[in-house]
Amino acid sequence: MEGVCVAGDGVSLAVRDYGGDGPTVLLLHGAGRTLADWEPVAPLLAVRHRVVAMDLRAHGRSGDGTRPWTFETATGDAAAVLDSYGTAMADAVVVGHSMGGMVAALCLERGARAAVNLDGHGMGRPEQYVGLDAGYVTQRLAEARKFADEAGGRPFPAEALAGVLGYQASMAGQLGIAYALLEAGVRRSLGETPDGQLFLRPGRERAREAQEAMAGLDLFALYRRITRPLLIARALRPNPPVPGVPPWFDALMAAYTEGLRRDLDELARTQERVTVAGVDATHAMLLERPAEIAALVTRFVAASA
């Protein structure tokens, strides 16, 4: 069931209520995505949990607001959604994918009972890129973020929508998932400029703010100071090639993947409240392995009770 709740600053936040009984689970999507990504997973979770998904601010059908996009605002929005369903943050498990996983982890500092971060690692720190010079990594990360800034919220003519959907169909084929799932996400993300062009939300300003927020977040510092249960899942397979991405990007990400594996393994050994798991999927794990993700979250929620 679709609905709307209102954040503290009056912004409308789109939600989808999957019902269910048991511990409350709030589902958060990634940057540039929508709650539609949870459609394969949420009904499976609702068998044993009370499940609600939301469109993050400036994404999907949620409003932009006048504030910059920050993690503080995002966690506040999560709290507002839970409150609208009569659930305190302390009684909820927040589960997020990609950027939503970062928001979920930060909800632990707002008192969430537990959190799950599904492959929400951002671009990390230069020292996490195994075998590469830190100066080189810093330069390349700046270039990658510039590329992301230029791509975020970029307007395109309405007739180009067919090409956008065609790319989604190609991705669906490569990943072995239903095209309808990707199409639903695109259509839920569509915005329109005053001159009639389309763009995929968030718009350019909010997209840049979200990128800045992710670049400024030291996730491992957060992980080392949390005192509540956290599950971190890591994709074990690389993403398919993305058109337009510079040729050095795949090697950069391979070095980062190795650093993440090393650092997450160390984190699991040294932090009692942190559990790390691998998922045999790409970053699109929600769509590729919905039953596995649902089972992983269900076991974690039960163990963290």
Short mmCIF file of C-alpha atoms in Angstrom, two decimals, residues 16-183:
data_model
loop_
_atom_site.label_atom_id
_atom_site.label_comp_id
_atom_site.label_asym_id
_atom_site.label_seq_id
_atom_site.Cartn_x
_atom_site.Cartn_y
_atom_site.Cartn_z
CA ARG A 16 5.10 1.67 0.72
CA ASP A 17 3.62 -0.45 3.50
CA TYR A 18 4.06 -4.20 3.05
CA GLY A 19 2.32 -5.08 6.33
CA GLY A 20 3.35 -8.13 8.28
CA ASP A 21 3.82 -8.90 11.96
CA GLY A 22 6.94 -8.98 14.07
CA PRO A 23 9.88 -6.59 14.46
CA THR A 24 9.61 -3.41 12.38
CA VAL A 25 12.02 -3.24 9.41
CA LEU A 26 12.49 0.02 7.50
CA LEU A 27 13.93 -0.35 3.99
CA LEU A 28 16.10 2.32 2.31
CA HIS A 29 17.31 2.36 -1.31
CA GLY A 30 20.50 3.68 -2.89
CA ALA A 31 21.45 6.96 -4.54
CA GLY A 32 19.44 7.64 -7.68
CA ARG A 33 17.19 4.67 -6.95
CA THR A 34 13.74 4.29 -5.36
CA LEU A 35 11.79 2.04 -3.02
CA ALA A 36 10.87 0.00 -6.12
CA ASP A 37 14.22 -1.79 -5.73
CA TRP A 38 12.81 -3.53 -2.67
CA GLU A 39 9.84 -5.06 -4.46
CA PRO A 40 11.44 -8.53 -4.85
CA VAL A 41 12.68 -8.59 -1.23
CA ALA A 42 10.06 -6.82 0.90
CA PRO A 43 7.23 -9.40 0.57
CA LEU A 44 9.66 -12.11 1.66
CA LEU A 45 10.62 -10.08 4.73
CA ALA A 46 6.96 -9.37 5.53
CA VAL A 47 6.43 -13.06 6.31
CA ARG A 48 8.15 -12.48 9.68
CA HIS A 49 8.44 -8.70 10.03
CA ARG A 50 6.46 -5.46 9.87
CA VAL A 51 7.91 -3.96 6.70
CA VAL A 52 7.89 -0.40 5.39
CA ALA A 53 9.95 1.01 2.50
CA MET A 54 10.48 4.69 1.74
CA ASP A 55 11.72 6.92 -1.06
CA LEU A 56 14.59 8.93 0.36
CA ARG A 57 14.25 12.71 0.18
CA ALA A 58 14.67 14.05 -3.39
CA HIS A 59 14.29 10.53 -4.79
CA GLY A 60 11.34 8.73 -6.34
CA ARG A 61 8.10 10.40 -5.27
CA SER A 62 9.44 12.12 -2.14
CA GLY A 63 9.86 15.90 -2.03
CA ASP A 64 13.14 17.80 -2.30
CA GLY A 65 12.67 20.27 0.53
CA THR A 66 14.75 23.43 0.86
CA ARG A 67 17.54 21.94 2.97
CA PRO A 68 20.69 20.50 1.41
CA TRP A 69 20.78 16.71 1.18
CA THR A 70 22.74 15.49 4.21
CA PHE A 71 22.94 12.26 6.15
CA GLU A 72 21.59 14.06 9.20
CA THR A 73 18.46 15.00 7.27
CA ALA A 74 18.16 11.49 5.83
CA THR A 75 18.30 9.80 9.24
CA GLY A 76 15.79 12.35 10.52
CA ASP A 77 13.46 11.42 7.66
CA ALA A 78 13.82 7.74 8.55
CA ALA A 79 12.85 8.55 12.13
CA ALA A 80 9.84 10.54 10.89
CA VAL A 81 8.62 7.61 8.78
CA LEU A 82 8.94 5.22 11.69
CA ASP A 83 7.15 7.68 13.97
CA SER A 84 4.27 7.94 11.48
CA TYR A 85 3.82 4.17 11.87
CA GLY A 86 3.94 4.37 15.65
CA THR A 87 7.41 2.85 15.93
CA ALA A 88 10.31 4.34 17.84
CA MET A 89 13.75 4.18 16.25
CA ALA A 90 14.85 2.04 19.21
CA ASP A 91 12.35 -0.64 18.20
CA ALA A 92 13.26 -0.76 14.50
CA VAL A 93 15.86 -2.45 12.35
CA VAL A 94 16.90 -0.15 9.49
CA VAL A 95 18.04 -1.93 6.34
CA GLY A 96 19.61 -0.04 3.47
CA HIS A 97 21.22 -0.74 0.12
CA SER A 98 24.17 1.29 -1.22
CA MET A 99 23.77 4.90 0.00
CA GLY A 100 20.73 3.73 1.94
CA GLY A 101 23.03 1.30 3.76
CA MET A 102 25.13 4.24 4.91
CA VAL A 103 21.98 5.96 6.18
CA ALA A 104 20.99 2.73 7.95
CA ALA A 105 24.37 2.48 9.71
CA LEU A 106 24.10 6.12 10.83
CA CYS A 107 20.63 5.38 12.23
CA LEU A 108 22.43 3.34 14.90
CA GLU A 109 23.65 6.65 16.29
CA ARG A 110 20.02 7.82 16.41
CA GLY A 111 19.21 4.79 18.55
CA ALA A 112 18.08 2.18 16.00
CA ARG A 113 17.87 -1.30 17.50
CA ALA A 114 20.07 -2.71 14.70
CA ALA A 115 21.02 -1.95 11.11
CA VAL A 116 21.95 -3.67 7.87
CA ASN A 117 24.21 -2.09 5.24
CA LEU A 118 23.94 -3.92 1.93
CA ASP A 119 27.02 -2.97 -0.11
CA GLY A 120 26.98 0.69 0.88
CA HIS A 121 30.70 1.47 0.83
CA GLY A 122 30.98 4.70 -1.15
CA MET A 123 34.38 5.40 -2.70
CA GLY A 124 36.32 4.93 0.52
CA ARG A 125 39.72 6.40 1.37
CA PRO A 126 42.92 6.36 -0.76
CA GLU A 127 44.64 3.95 1.64
CA GLN A 128 41.94 1.35 0.91
CA TYR A 129 43.02 1.00 -2.73
CA VAL A 130 45.45 -1.91 -2.48
CA GLY A 131 48.61 -1.63 -4.55
CA LEU A 132 47.94 1.90 -5.81
CA ASP A 133 49.73 5.12 -4.91
CA ALA A 134 47.60 7.34 -2.65
CA GLY A 135 48.25 10.42 -4.78
CA TYR A 136 47.13 8.59 -7.92
CA VAL A 137 43.99 7.36 -6.15
CA THR A 138 43.16 10.86 -4.88
CA GLN A 139 43.41 12.21 -8.42
CA ARG A 140 41.28 9.46 -9.89
CA LEU A 141 38.64 9.76 -7.15
CA ALA A 142 38.33 13.46 -7.91
CA GLU A 143 37.79 12.61 -11.57
CA ALA A 144 35.22 9.91 -10.72
CA ARG A 145 33.29 12.30 -8.49
CA LYS A 146 33.34 14.95 -11.22
CA PHE A 147 31.91 12.37 -13.63
CA ALA A 148 29.18 11.50 -11.10
CA ASP A 149 28.40 15.18 -10.50
CA GLU A 150 28.01 15.78 -14.22
CA ALA A 151 25.79 12.73 -14.67
CA GLY A 152 23.53 13.30 -11.66
CA GLY A 153 20.16 14.75 -12.61
CA ARG A 154 21.29 15.48 -16.19
CA PRO A 155 18.29 16.58 -18.31
CA PHE A 156 17.46 14.76 -21.54
CA PRO A 157 14.75 15.21 -24.17
CA ALA A 158 11.59 13.18 -23.75
CA GLU A 159 12.30 11.23 -26.93
CA ALA A 160 15.55 9.94 -25.35
CA LEU A 161 13.60 8.02 -22.69
CA ALA A 162 13.46 5.02 -25.01
CA GLY A 163 17.26 4.93 -25.02
CA VAL A 164 17.39 5.12 -21.22
CA LEU A 165 14.96 2.22 -20.97
CA GLY A 166 16.90 0.33 -23.64
CA TYR A 167 20.03 0.56 -21.50
CA GLN A 168 18.03 -0.79 -18.54
CA ALA A 169 16.89 -3.71 -20.69
CA SER A 170 20.52 -4.45 -21.57
CA MET A 171 21.51 -4.34 -17.89
CA ALA A 172 18.62 -6.65 -16.99
CA GLY A 173 19.87 -9.16 -19.54
CA GLN A 174 23.46 -9.02 -18.23
CA LEU A 175 22.36 -9.43 -14.62
CA GLY A 176 19.70 -12.05 -15.28
CA ILE A 177 16.86 -10.08 -13.72
CA ALA A 178 13.42 -9.03 -14.91
CA TYR A 179 13.47 -5.88 -17.03
CA ALA A 180 10.17 -4.78 -15.42
CA LEU A 181 11.99 -4.25 -12.12
CA LEU A 182 14.45 -1.79 -13.66
CA GLU A 183 11.80 -0.07 -15.74
#
